[in-house]
Each structure stands twice: as C-alpha cells, then as structure tokens.
Amino acid sequence: MLRLAAAAWLATSALAAPALAADDPLAARGRWSVTTRGSAPLPPMGWNSWNAFGTDVDEAKVLASAQLIVDSGLAAKGYRYVNIDDGWWARRRQSDGRVLIRTDNFPSARTADGATSFRPFTDRLHAMGLKAGIYSEIGRNSCGQIYGDPAGPGQPSGSQAEREIGLYGHIDQDIALYFGEWNFDYIKVDGCGIRALAPDSQQVTSGRLRALAPLIDYDTIPRTNIPAVKALFDEVGRALSRSKPANEFVLSICLWGSADVRSWARTIGNLSRTSEDISPNWERMLHNLDSASRRELYAKPNSWNDPDMLFVGSGEFDDAHLVEARSHMTLWAMLNAPLIIGFDLRKASPAMMGVLGNAQVIALNQDAAANQAVLAYDGDTVQIFVKTLADGTKAVALFNRSGSPVDVKLIAAHLKVRADQPVTLTDLWDGGTRSFTDEMPVHLERHQTLLFKASGARTHPGGLYLSEQPANVNPAVDGVVHPMPDPMIHRGLLPWRSTRADGEHPIYGGWGGARADATPFAQTPKLAGKPYVSAIGTLANSRLEVRNAGFATFTALAGIDDSAADSTARVRFAVYADGKLLQQTDWRKPGDAPVPIAAPVKGARIIELVAQGNRPEMQTVAVDWAEAALDR
Ligand code: GLA
C-alpha cells in the first residue's frame, strides 16, 4: 500500500518544473555516475611486492610468489593479480622518453636493442592464468625515490632527467607502453611526486630531484589543488581506455585519502587508497581500517575503498598472532577491500595459507551483492560490522579492537531480523553453528573477531532497506562543500616516530559524508525525537543515486535530523525516477515531523533522492532518509 501523506507533499501533477538548472549538481541525471572505465566488478584479489620486498624487488621473487599462488590453490580461490610495486625501473631514455626496466633484476626484460620489455614477463603470468600489475607515479618521481634511501636497491639511475620515471608529462606515452606494448592488466598510481617536491624540500635543495610545485598539501586540505589532482588521474583513466578499449584494466589510485579523493575516486578509478601505508602492527591496522570503515556508501562495484594491502603473515599478524591475522583478514573481507597479499609466500606456513585461503571469508569479500559492511555498533572497544549478502542473509563480524577480553551482546536488531524468531549462526572460521533469539552473549578475546553467517526472519520482509544495500546507493553529491579531516580515525603510536613531534593528524577528507544507519557525524539518525535503526544519513544539498534492481516501491521518512542546530535551515526532499520528478515535499524545518514518502518506481533503473537546502552552505545540517527501503 502506498501511504501518500497529503499535507507535506505537493501533488506531482501540480508541480512546477523543479527550480534546479540542468547543470546544478542537485539536478537529477537519471544515470549512475560511477566510472565504467576499467574492470573491477568485485574487489580485486592478488599479491603485491611492496610489503614483502619494498624496492628490493626482482623477477625471481615475483615469479616464485606467482607460482606459489597457483600451486597452493590461492589462484583458484580468486587471487589473480600479481603486481610489481616501486623499484622496477632503470631510467627514462632521453632520446625518446621510453622508460627502461632494470634488467639486472628482471632478466627476461632484456632485448637485443636495449629498449627492454616486460612483455615476456606478462606473457609468463598470463600463461599461468594470472594477471599482471605494474606501479607508477603521477608526478615525476616515485615515493621510493623521494622517501627511500637514494643508495638503496631499486632506485632509477642516471641524470636528474633520466631519473624522472613518473607519468608527469608522459601519461599517454607511458600508459601506451605499459598496457599497449607490455600488456599489463592493472596499474597502481602513486602521488608522492605531486606532494613532496616543493622548492625548499630537502630532496630539491640537495639537487637530487627537480622541484614540482606540490598540488597536494598533505597537512592541509584547503591548500590542496583538488581539481588539478583529479584532472591528472582522469587523464590516466582516459589513456588506459585508449590502450585497453575493452576495459580490461584496473586503475588503483594511491593518494592515501588526500586531495578529497573520496569525493571523486568513484568517477575515475577502480580502487582508491583511504589512508597512509599500513604496517604490520595492530595500531596501524586499526588506523587503516578506520579510514575505510565509515565510507560504506563510497565503495561500489568498479570503485572500491582501499585501506591498503594485507599484512597477514608479518609482524603482529604472523604465526604467533593467529587471532590478529584472522581479524585483519576478516575485516578486509567485510569492507570489500581489495585482498592483495603483501607477504613473501615462500615463507608462508600452512596456518597463514589457511588464513589467506579461507574460502568462506573470501566468498564474503567476493559476494555478488557487493555491499561493504555497515557498522551496526560503533565503539572504541568493540565494533559490529554487518554485510548483507546476495542470498539475503548477513555476515556479521564482532571485533574487539582492544588489548583486553570483553563480553558483548549480539542483538537481533544489529542484523535487522526479528527478536521473536530464532537466528541461526555459522562460524566462518571454526565452522560451528549456534542459534539465538533476541540476543546472544559473546565473549571476545583481545583483538579477536568472531565472524558468522547469520539468517533470521527479516524485520522488513517485503524488500531491502537502502542501508542494507550500500552498493546500490551512490552519494553523487553528498553535501560536503569544504572537505574536513575525519576525526574518527585511530591515531596510533608510530613505531618509526615514537612520541617525537605532536603525533599524527590524518587529513583524510571524509568527515560529514553520507552514511548507512548513521548521520554524517556518526550519530544515531533521529527525526522529531525518534531514533531510527535503519536510515541513510546525509547532508542538506545532496543527491543520492539509487540503483533499482526490480523493486516496485520506494518508501522513506524524510526530514532534517535532530542534530541540526541551525533553526533557519530549510530542506525540501524530492524523489526522481530515471530523471523524472515523482514527488517533492514542501520546505521542512528542524524539528518537523518526518514526511512519509511512498513513490512508485516499478521499471525505473535509477532513483534519485535529492535534499535541497535553502542556502548553498549547509554542511552542518544533517538530513535523514529514515527507513528508506525498496519493496517488491
Ligand atoms: C607509497 C605507497 C605504498 C608503496 C610505496 C612505494 O608509500 O603508499 O603503497 O607503493 O609508495 O614507494
């Protein structure tokens, strides 16, 4: 039954044309704006040389890992990409600008004319049934050149110009070489060269590297030239499409959450790093996890949040830390992070192979519904992540972040299932099954994550809440006008710095974005005094695109969230189907009762939810599409 609330709605037939110019970002487009370039319908899985070898990478090490991926059965489980990171280049040839490979480390790249080629190497990987990945840099110089030991392994050699092996000024030429000629399938593009080479930097004043006016101010978001950074990556994407017109490539953007990449990565790349590098310790894993875990609406098929590679096997995730290794793997799987092994597999024990190869955990990451897990409970000590799967069941991870054991409760509401019916759980690490009704006590050891597949009687049996299908909800415009650092990211003790200086202040733009089951500022969504367990929380002046997989009705309760302190704020809510206005509310003010929406959307491909504010800058005004759902 459609519940049309008379008062707050203007009858569709009586609607004047919406007062939004066609080029207004809030104007409905009737299309899904996530990039169609590249191919990453599910999170890519594979191996990368960096965490294991740094710039000391060579062909023997890479191929040994590739062989082990095949022989161990990991390839059959989905690990396909074998990626070389920093350290493969010799220099840029000055006569024609061609980048040459270090043939001492990659002997198969030798050619009679000295031009060098990775084609034999990629052919070899392809013959093994694998895919091949390469690494480059959007500036002139790579991260290893800038931050690594200039005398260390894997550094390009020659004159300053010869050592400029990054894409800057060579995007078309290099991409054509790597993808057209050498036939790579995947590229990770770093950004140190546009962040670190100011004229007064040590690397430049020493005469080692050429200055490049930084586009990224790594400590201050407003001093970053966001459009210029975006334009460079867009150029890479277009060059890739020219070399691989059938879209057989993956573009991995490595900007560590800077340059407000969260707002634009989905229109350009297939992965986007959300934080600085992971290292093999618990605190750092928490940091990287936090950089992605509240961005559930920003991960999509063909464009995923990337909290960096797995460190399973090393340091605090090694054989002596099986609990931690499982937690790391579980969380990355639940977040739909790329599962990229960063370990020298020649050293992997059966236990570590078991962690990386747990087929049920991998299946969560690769589930066809492609939903990043949503935080059903978000605490400093314990977090509960819930991921809605293609078969309608849930995966739930109960995660103890802390160093002490803790007793918690899993409740039916976390899973959006009924409290008066039994819920069945299968433990995906240990295989056991159990069931509960209403709530279940759970004991978590320090750092432990329990992972279950859960099924019960859904509280919303007629369809799916939007917050259960983040893969289908795209915050095309999220209302963030001035990107701000996300304050909810764990700030650990950096092993390489101890307490020298004033600590780490991550500037990962991300505070105030659209959320599933939370407000943009991590509160419980609340309208006119009533909290909601299911909601999409966003800001005024936002436009959400929703893919409709065959549902007939869209329902929601729309209003300004009680957290909005601005009494002069006014917001009107509109629902569009394939670009056509279906319904629009009158102007709502803070504290107003929510407006019930019920819009017929049968046959529509894209539904758009627009919350138009009465002023251009309303970044503190949270709005909710409470209980937003699509029904059959
Ligand atoms: C940056 C990236 C890392 C790695 C190194 C290589 O730090 O974030 O993942 O690629 O560069 O130098």
XYZ file of C-alpha atoms and ligand atoms in Angstrom:
644
model
C 0.000 0.000 0.000
C 1.319 3.420 -0.885
C 0.988 5.827 2.003
C 0.833 9.276 0.494
C 0.886 11.918 3.197
C -1.278 14.692 1.937
C -0.093 17.737 3.827
C 3.623 17.750 3.256
C 3.514 16.605 -0.325
C 2.783 18.643 -3.370
C 0.756 16.544 -5.770
C 3.013 15.520 -8.609
C 0.632 16.782 -11.242
C 0.567 20.238 -9.648
C 4.340 20.508 -9.507
C 6.010 23.364 -11.211
C 9.194 22.365 -13.031
C 11.847 21.817 -10.341
C 13.761 25.004 -9.697
C 17.115 23.422 -10.482
C 19.147 24.361 -13.541
C 20.265 21.385 -15.617
C 23.883 21.949 -14.577
C 23.012 22.224 -10.888
C 24.774 19.311 -9.152
C 21.466 18.520 -7.453
C 19.593 18.223 -10.759
C 18.560 14.636 -11.408
C 20.637 12.956 -14.113
C 18.860 9.648 -14.442
C 22.186 7.857 -14.559
C 24.624 6.010 -12.318
C 27.745 8.120 -12.183
C 30.283 5.522 -11.002
C 33.017 5.052 -13.600
C 32.508 2.468 -16.307
C 36.202 2.518 -17.179
C 38.291 -0.406 -16.061
C 37.062 -3.699 -14.731
C 36.645 -4.388 -11.046
C 33.056 -5.585 -10.616
C 34.227 -7.191 -7.356
C 37.202 -6.231 -5.194
C 40.425 -7.284 -6.946
C 42.414 -10.081 -5.301
C 46.071 -10.829 -5.711
C 49.595 -10.184 -4.495
C 51.897 -7.156 -4.451
C 55.638 -6.973 -3.897
C 55.775 -3.883 -1.652
C 55.017 -5.166 1.857
C 57.285 -8.151 1.330
C 60.225 -6.639 -0.540
C 59.993 -2.834 -0.721
C 62.041 -1.577 -3.653
C 64.240 -4.690 -3.476
C 62.007 -6.458 -5.935
C 63.084 -8.796 -8.714
C 61.666 -11.213 -11.201
C 62.656 -14.329 -9.263
C 60.825 -13.153 -6.141
C 57.697 -12.153 -8.043
C 57.542 -15.325 -10.097
C 58.147 -17.508 -7.044
C 55.164 -15.911 -5.354
C 53.118 -16.244 -8.528
C 53.962 -19.937 -8.738
C 53.011 -20.441 -5.105
C 49.723 -18.641 -5.643
C 48.930 -21.162 -8.356
C 50.365 -24.252 -6.641
C 48.776 -23.554 -3.264
C 45.315 -23.164 -4.754
C 45.080 -19.471 -3.858
C 44.726 -18.613 -7.551
C 41.766 -20.943 -7.844
C 40.255 -19.143 -4.867
C 40.403 -15.819 -6.694
C 43.873 -14.343 -6.111
C 44.702 -13.374 -9.691
C 46.661 -10.136 -9.877
C 50.416 -10.308 -9.394
C 51.604 -6.733 -9.030
C 55.057 -5.245 -9.087
C 55.302 -2.153 -6.892
C 58.019 0.514 -6.739
C 61.559 -0.423 -7.752
C 61.325 -1.919 -11.255
C 62.626 0.964 -13.334
C 66.133 1.728 -14.565
C 65.634 5.198 -16.089
C 63.765 7.228 -18.694
C 65.649 7.156 -22.001
C 66.207 10.734 -23.084
C 66.192 10.185 -26.847
C 62.513 9.175 -26.930
C 61.227 9.257 -23.347
C 60.821 5.466 -23.080
C 61.001 4.074 -19.553
C 63.568 1.289 -19.293
C 63.396 -1.696 -16.933
C 66.167 -2.807 -14.527
C 67.288 -5.867 -16.410
C 69.701 -6.915 -13.672
C 66.601 -7.598 -11.550
C 64.223 -8.516 -14.373
C 66.406 -10.508 -16.799
C 63.537 -11.546 -19.047
C 63.046 -7.838 -19.888
C 66.348 -7.717 -21.814
C 66.010 -7.022 -25.539
C 68.698 -7.011 -28.215
C 68.196 -3.299 -28.919
C 68.323 -2.246 -25.248
C 64.731 -0.952 -25.272
C 63.716 -3.542 -22.622
C 60.260 -5.084 -22.416
C 58.030 -6.579 -19.759
C 56.126 -8.490 -22.418
C 57.862 -11.842 -21.733
C 57.094 -11.347 -18.027
C 53.401 -10.557 -18.516
C 53.130 -13.389 -21.056
C 54.517 -15.723 -18.428
C 51.999 -14.584 -15.797
C 49.154 -14.775 -18.284
C 50.209 -18.297 -19.245
C 49.918 -19.201 -15.566
C 46.323 -17.971 -15.636
C 47.226 -14.837 -13.676
C 47.026 -11.103 -14.359
C 49.914 -8.674 -14.224
C 50.125 -5.364 -12.401
C 52.593 -2.512 -12.571
C 53.274 0.587 -10.499
C 53.810 4.197 -11.458
C 53.636 7.696 -10.088
C 51.537 10.686 -11.142
C 54.413 13.133 -10.539
C 57.912 12.904 -11.953
C 59.436 10.893 -9.112
C 58.221 7.894 -7.171
C 57.645 7.578 -3.433
C 60.687 5.327 -3.174
C 62.868 7.974 -4.798
C 61.519 10.660 -2.515
C 61.344 8.866 0.820
C 63.647 5.892 0.301
C 67.395 5.578 0.609
C 68.896 7.102 -2.566
C 71.640 4.492 -2.395
C 69.199 1.665 -1.709
C 68.045 -1.023 -4.139
C 65.578 -0.368 -6.927
C 66.360 3.308 -7.450
C 66.424 4.641 -11.008
C 69.854 5.838 -12.046
C 71.392 8.459 -14.313
C 70.892 12.184 -14.667
C 68.080 14.028 -12.922
C 66.018 13.868 -16.138
C 66.732 10.154 -16.605
C 65.547 9.501 -13.066
C 62.164 11.139 -13.782
C 60.293 7.901 -14.337
C 56.838 9.121 -13.223
C 53.871 9.765 -15.502
C 54.004 13.560 -15.267
C 54.200 14.897 -18.828
C 54.267 11.318 -20.196
C 50.847 9.919 -19.346
C 49.870 8.828 -22.866
C 53.305 7.511 -23.746
C 53.798 5.512 -20.546
C 50.301 4.062 -20.432
C 50.559 3.018 -24.082
C 53.867 1.316 -23.243
C 52.654 -0.447 -20.086
C 49.268 -1.525 -21.415
C 49.511 -1.457 -25.214
C 53.009 -2.882 -25.623
C 53.718 -4.689 -22.363
C 50.134 -5.879 -21.852
C 49.707 -5.206 -18.142
C 46.231 -5.522 -16.625
C 46.475 -3.350 -13.519
C 48.264 -0.165 -12.511
C 48.743 1.448 -9.134
C 49.455 5.162 -9.496
C 51.046 6.881 -6.522
C 51.179 10.600 -5.775
C 54.335 11.419 -3.806
C 55.772 13.398 -6.713
C 52.943 15.945 -6.521
C 53.121 16.221 -2.753
C 56.710 16.302 -1.638
C 58.907 18.210 -4.062
C 58.461 21.843 -3.063
C 61.461 24.035 -3.966
C 62.528 24.145 -0.320
C 62.305 20.387 0.254
C 65.492 18.575 1.121
C 65.205 16.411 -1.998
C 65.212 19.531 -4.179
C 67.670 21.766 -2.314
C 70.151 18.890 -2.324
C 69.933 18.918 -6.136
C 68.819 15.286 -6.213
C 65.316 15.789 -7.648
C 63.614 18.563 -9.614
C 61.031 20.760 -7.898
C 57.363 20.272 -8.788
C 55.052 22.797 -7.143
C 53.028 20.496 -4.881
C 49.396 20.075 -5.873
C 48.759 18.238 -2.613
C 49.388 19.879 0.724
C 49.470 16.752 2.786
C 48.795 18.550 6.064
C 46.087 20.966 4.972
C 43.134 20.109 2.760
C 42.209 23.669 1.662
C 45.735 24.211 0.342
C 45.442 21.235 -1.998
C 44.563 21.849 -5.641
C 41.874 19.188 -5.766
C 40.673 19.823 -9.369
C 44.244 19.662 -10.693
C 44.932 16.351 -8.936
C 41.676 14.929 -10.180
C 42.399 16.086 -13.742
C 45.720 14.222 -13.786
C 44.134 10.954 -12.686
C 41.315 11.462 -15.158
C 43.914 11.747 -17.888
C 45.389 8.415 -16.788
C 41.931 6.841 -16.939
C 41.379 8.133 -20.450
C 44.790 6.932 -21.596
C 44.011 3.483 -20.166
C 40.758 3.343 -22.100
C 42.652 4.122 -25.284
C 45.168 1.325 -24.692
C 42.556 -1.148 -23.469
C 39.291 -0.176 -25.184
C 37.577 -3.330 -23.940
C 38.130 -2.069 -20.374
C 40.432 -4.889 -19.310
C 42.315 -2.890 -16.731
C 42.273 -1.824 -13.114
C 43.297 1.698 -12.110
C 44.337 1.851 -8.468
C 44.547 5.429 -7.178
C 47.104 5.790 -4.400
C 46.502 9.217 -2.849
C 46.097 7.970 0.752
C 42.787 9.789 1.291
C 44.285 13.176 0.447
C 43.028 15.643 -2.196
C 39.444 14.853 -1.147
C 39.816 11.750 -3.286
C 36.813 10.239 -1.549
C 34.531 12.624 -3.401
C 35.825 11.840 -6.892
C 37.580 8.458 -6.946
C 34.350 6.733 -7.939
C 34.167 8.678 -11.172
C 37.739 7.885 -12.217
C 39.376 4.837 -10.660
C 38.662 1.277 -9.609
C 40.348 1.424 -6.200
C 41.251 4.340 -4.021
C 43.559 4.244 -1.045
C 41.856 5.719 2.011
C 44.906 6.164 4.234
C 48.656 6.226 4.580
C 50.564 2.954 4.377
C 49.706 0.036 6.599
C 52.484 -1.544 8.630
C 52.480 -4.897 10.372
C 51.279 -3.715 13.729
C 47.896 -3.671 15.397
C 47.583 0.074 15.887
C 48.356 0.760 12.272
C 45.818 -1.821 11.142
C 43.185 -0.004 13.250
C 44.165 3.265 11.610
C 43.808 1.870 8.104
C 40.583 0.096 8.992
C 39.037 3.304 10.335
C 39.934 5.190 7.184
C 37.548 2.972 5.210
C 35.041 1.583 7.694
C 32.675 4.583 7.739
C 32.770 5.035 3.996
C 30.388 2.194 3.239
C 28.437 4.292 0.726
C 31.589 5.294 -1.154
C 32.539 1.755 -2.231
C 30.885 0.498 -5.379
C 31.259 -2.210 -7.972
C 34.097 -0.904 -10.161
C 35.374 1.502 -7.486
C 36.375 0.238 -4.036
C 37.749 1.705 -0.841
C 41.335 0.527 -0.410
C 42.640 0.559 3.166
C 45.927 -0.830 1.778
C 47.305 -4.307 1.301
C 47.078 -7.225 3.675
C 49.909 -7.673 6.130
C 48.813 -11.200 7.070
C 51.975 -13.217 7.715
C 54.177 -10.437 9.084
C 54.879 -8.730 12.410
C 51.806 -8.666 14.639
C 49.900 -10.725 12.058
C 52.326 -13.637 11.853
C 52.075 -17.243 13.044
C 52.419 -16.201 16.660
C 49.435 -13.857 16.171
C 46.832 -16.043 14.533
C 43.983 -14.166 16.253
C 45.221 -10.869 14.851
C 45.858 -12.324 11.391
C 42.291 -13.625 11.262
C 40.913 -10.289 12.431
C 42.829 -8.401 9.746
C 41.663 -10.791 7.029
C 38.066 -10.789 8.274
C 37.826 -7.019 8.430
C 39.317 -6.517 4.969
C 36.912 -9.090 3.572
C 33.921 -7.436 5.248
C 34.919 -3.982 3.989
C 35.130 -5.211 0.408
C 38.745 -4.117 0.448
C 40.947 -5.444 -2.312
C 42.535 -8.619 -0.949
C 46.118 -8.059 -2.015
C 48.592 -10.298 -0.217
C 51.753 -8.490 0.851
C 53.816 -11.406 2.046
C 56.724 -13.444 0.735
C 54.710 -16.580 0.172
C 57.879 -18.677 0.168
C 57.812 -18.197 3.940
C 54.097 -18.818 4.475
C 53.157 -21.502 6.987
C 50.122 -23.720 6.439
C 48.362 -21.659 9.119
C 48.919 -18.419 7.192
C 47.874 -20.058 3.940
C 44.762 -21.117 5.823
C 44.022 -17.531 6.832
C 44.560 -16.138 3.328
C 42.761 -19.061 1.743
C 39.643 -19.353 3.895
C 37.123 -19.838 1.093
C 34.146 -18.733 3.189
C 35.817 -15.487 4.167
C 36.886 -14.850 0.589
C 33.312 -15.523 -0.502
C 32.101 -12.658 1.685
C 34.533 -10.282 0.019
C 33.513 -11.546 -3.409
C 29.783 -11.772 -2.711
C 27.759 -10.743 -5.752
C 25.688 -8.140 -3.894
C 28.988 -6.253 -3.451
C 27.980 -4.453 -0.263
C 30.657 -3.062 2.009
C 29.795 -3.964 5.609
C 27.886 -1.381 7.635
C 28.656 -0.601 11.272
C 25.743 -1.831 13.337
C 27.609 -0.950 16.522
C 30.497 1.500 16.502
C 32.560 1.736 19.660
C 36.161 2.431 20.573
C 36.475 -1.054 22.079
C 34.061 -3.154 20.060
C 32.624 -2.767 16.603
C 29.974 -4.898 14.955
C 30.034 -4.973 11.167
C 27.130 -6.375 9.156
C 27.263 -7.156 5.464
C 24.124 -8.027 3.543
C 24.784 -10.866 1.123
C 23.284 -11.651 -2.252
C 21.207 -14.505 -0.826
C 19.576 -12.142 1.664
C 21.481 -13.492 4.662
C 24.016 -11.476 6.629
C 27.638 -11.794 7.573
C 28.389 -10.330 10.972
C 31.820 -9.621 12.441
C 32.158 -8.841 16.144
C 35.503 -7.161 16.541
C 37.435 -6.461 19.732
C 39.809 -3.598 18.978
C 41.236 -3.584 22.473
C 44.036 -5.415 24.257
C 41.733 -7.000 26.871
C 38.977 -9.601 26.624
C 35.435 -8.250 26.533
C 31.892 -9.612 26.833
C 29.332 -8.149 24.464
C 25.873 -8.907 23.074
C 24.782 -9.516 19.544
C 21.159 -8.448 19.232
C 18.627 -9.219 16.533
C 18.360 -5.514 15.655
C 22.035 -5.465 14.600
C 21.044 -7.894 11.871
C 17.694 -6.254 11.102
C 15.969 -9.507 11.950
C 13.079 -10.142 14.311
C 13.782 -10.521 18.005
C 10.978 -13.062 18.469
C 12.288 -15.593 15.963
C 15.438 -17.723 16.080
C 18.585 -16.521 14.342
C 20.987 -19.179 13.045
C 24.711 -18.520 13.013
C 27.561 -20.368 11.305
C 31.084 -19.544 12.473
C 33.136 -18.905 9.321
C 36.482 -19.540 10.991
C 35.694 -22.547 13.136
C 32.687 -23.977 11.364
C 30.413 -24.379 14.401
C 26.763 -23.416 14.331
C 24.556 -21.943 17.006
C 21.342 -20.045 17.264
C 19.764 -17.424 19.477
C 16.572 -15.481 19.913
C 16.567 -11.785 20.780
C 20.173 -11.526 21.940
C 23.292 -13.590 22.396
C 26.206 -13.039 24.762
C 29.565 -13.181 23.003
C 32.995 -13.389 24.600
C 35.805 -11.852 22.576
C 39.450 -12.392 23.406
C 41.813 -9.458 22.958
C 41.988 -8.476 19.288
C 39.591 -11.254 18.360
C 36.976 -11.076 15.645
C 34.172 -13.600 15.554
C 32.671 -13.977 12.132
C 29.308 -15.561 11.443
C 26.945 -16.037 8.611
C 23.520 -15.259 10.054
C 19.991 -15.871 8.958
C 16.736 -14.965 10.637
C 13.313 -13.519 9.934
C 13.820 -10.108 8.413
C 12.157 -7.124 10.091
C 11.483 -5.783 6.624
C 10.415 -8.872 4.690
C 8.954 -7.024 1.697
C 12.217 -5.713 0.345
C 15.537 -4.208 1.363
C 16.442 -1.139 3.331
C 18.789 1.119 1.393
C 21.254 0.825 4.259
C 21.343 -2.925 3.581
C 22.472 -2.298 0.007
C 25.218 0.318 0.080
C 26.481 -1.000 -3.275
C 23.327 0.441 -4.830
C 23.344 3.844 -3.126
C 25.791 6.356 -4.550
C 26.238 9.728 -2.844
C 26.805 11.507 -6.166
C 26.598 14.801 -4.253
C 26.996 14.356 -0.508
C 26.638 17.967 0.607
C 30.238 18.335 1.754
C 31.335 21.737 0.481
C 34.563 22.070 2.434
C 36.257 18.696 2.895
C 37.309 18.218 6.505
C 39.617 15.721 8.189
C 37.889 12.672 9.561
C 38.334 12.823 13.350
C 37.325 9.204 13.990
C 40.491 7.540 12.773
C 42.663 5.702 15.269
C 45.883 7.610 15.892
C 48.416 5.073 16.977
C 51.932 5.378 18.188
C 54.002 5.379 15.024
C 56.803 2.882 15.568
C 59.194 4.940 13.444
C 58.482 8.213 15.290
C 57.540 7.303 18.876
C 56.235 10.490 20.573
C 58.546 12.849 18.750
C 56.638 15.895 17.445
C 52.901 16.274 18.008
C 51.708 12.974 16.631
C 49.714 12.088 13.582
C 46.841 14.228 12.343
C 45.312 12.376 9.432
C 43.795 14.739 6.872
C 41.733 12.144 5.088
C 38.810 14.239 3.867
C 35.755 12.364 4.901
C 34.048 13.955 7.851
C 30.401 14.567 7.189
C 29.825 12.244 4.262
C 26.717 10.176 3.635
C 26.308 7.140 5.891
C 24.259 3.995 6.229
C 22.485 3.736 9.601
C 24.248 6.820 10.985
C 24.250 10.549 10.478
C 27.197 12.059 8.596
C 28.661 12.880 12.005
C 28.382 9.328 13.349
C 25.265 9.849 15.462
C 22.097 7.766 15.511
C 19.670 9.210 12.962
C 16.850 10.986 14.781
C 13.773 12.771 13.491
C 11.423 14.738 15.750
C 12.761 12.967 18.829
C 12.618 9.448 17.422
C 15.771 7.404 16.687
C 15.932 5.162 13.624
C 17.908 1.936 13.310
C 17.687 1.988 9.520
C 18.407 5.145 7.587
C 20.576 6.837 5.052
C 22.058 9.878 6.754
C 23.385 12.632 4.556
C 23.651 16.422 4.439
C 21.426 19.127 3.036
C 22.252 19.815 -0.611
C 22.814 16.198 -1.500
C 21.790 13.926 -4.333
C 21.876 10.156 -3.930
C 21.659 7.816 -6.885
C 19.962 4.509 -6.123
C 20.116 1.548 -8.487
C 16.810 -0.235 -8.584
C 17.076 -3.960 -9.150
C 13.441 -4.631 -9.993
C 11.671 -3.159 -6.970
C 8.255 -1.519 -7.307
C 8.029 0.974 -4.460
C 10.358 3.332 -2.666
C 9.385 4.341 0.860
C 11.106 6.533 3.436
C 10.558 9.076 6.174
C 12.366 12.244 5.193
C 13.381 15.093 7.422
C 16.084 17.276 8.927
C 17.971 15.315 11.563
C 17.572 16.473 15.150
C 21.330 17.097 15.310
C 20.964 20.143 13.032
C 21.367 23.125 15.332
C 20.562 25.673 12.634
C 16.961 26.797 13.167
C 16.919 28.761 9.902
C 17.715 25.690 7.812
C 15.032 24.589 5.392
C 15.208 21.490 3.230
C 12.882 20.059 0.655
C 13.087 16.468 -0.375
C 12.444 15.156 -3.863
C 12.350 11.702 -5.406
C 13.087 11.143 -9.087
C 12.870 8.029 -11.231
C 15.110 7.925 -14.306
C 15.398 11.704 -14.170
C 11.651 12.358 -13.806
C 10.356 14.049 -10.683
C 7.945 11.780 -8.814
C 7.424 13.631 -5.564
C 8.639 16.699 -3.780
C 7.948 17.842 -0.236
C 7.388 21.381 0.915
C 10.221 23.131 2.755
C 10.859 21.335 6.046
C 12.427 22.857 9.124
C 14.370 21.327 12.030
C 12.116 19.515 14.448
C 9.346 18.936 11.909
C 7.782 15.521 11.844
C 9.270 13.426 9.050
C 7.375 13.268 5.780
C 6.339 9.764 4.770
C 7.269 9.057 1.189
C 5.897 6.302 -0.971
C 6.885 6.517 -4.607
C 6.062 4.026 -7.354
C 9.350 3.117 -9.025
C 8.474 -0.012 -10.960
C 10.585 -0.276 -14.102
C 12.783 2.672 -13.116
C 16.525 1.978 -13.291
C 17.836 4.904 -11.273
C 16.043 6.569 -8.414
C 17.464 9.863 -7.180
C 16.929 11.264 -3.712
C 17.544 14.974 -3.530
C 17.654 17.010 -0.326
C 17.744 20.626 -1.466
C 18.701 23.218 1.122
C 17.711 26.859 1.290
C 21.335 28.040 1.206
C 24.457 26.876 -0.638
C 26.486 26.163 2.518
C 24.695 23.813 4.892
C 27.440 21.448 5.862
C 26.264 21.125 9.460
C 22.695 20.267 8.532
C 22.211 16.508 8.581
C 19.143 15.051 6.933
C 17.746 11.534 7.042
C 16.020 9.238 4.645
C 14.847 7.146 7.581
C 13.660 3.595 6.997
C 14.360 4.172 3.313
C 13.556 0.931 1.546
C 12.820 -0.600 -1.806
C 9.984 -3.093 -1.881
C 8.757 -5.659 -4.315
C 53.699 4.735 -1.295
C 52.507 3.799 -1.344
C 52.950 2.394 -0.976
C 54.070 1.939 -1.891
C 55.203 2.938 -1.860
C 56.269 2.650 -2.897
O 54.152 4.900 0.002
O 51.503 4.247 -0.492
O 51.871 1.511 -1.024
O 53.572 1.810 -3.196
O 54.730 4.256 -2.120
O 57.327 3.551 -2.835
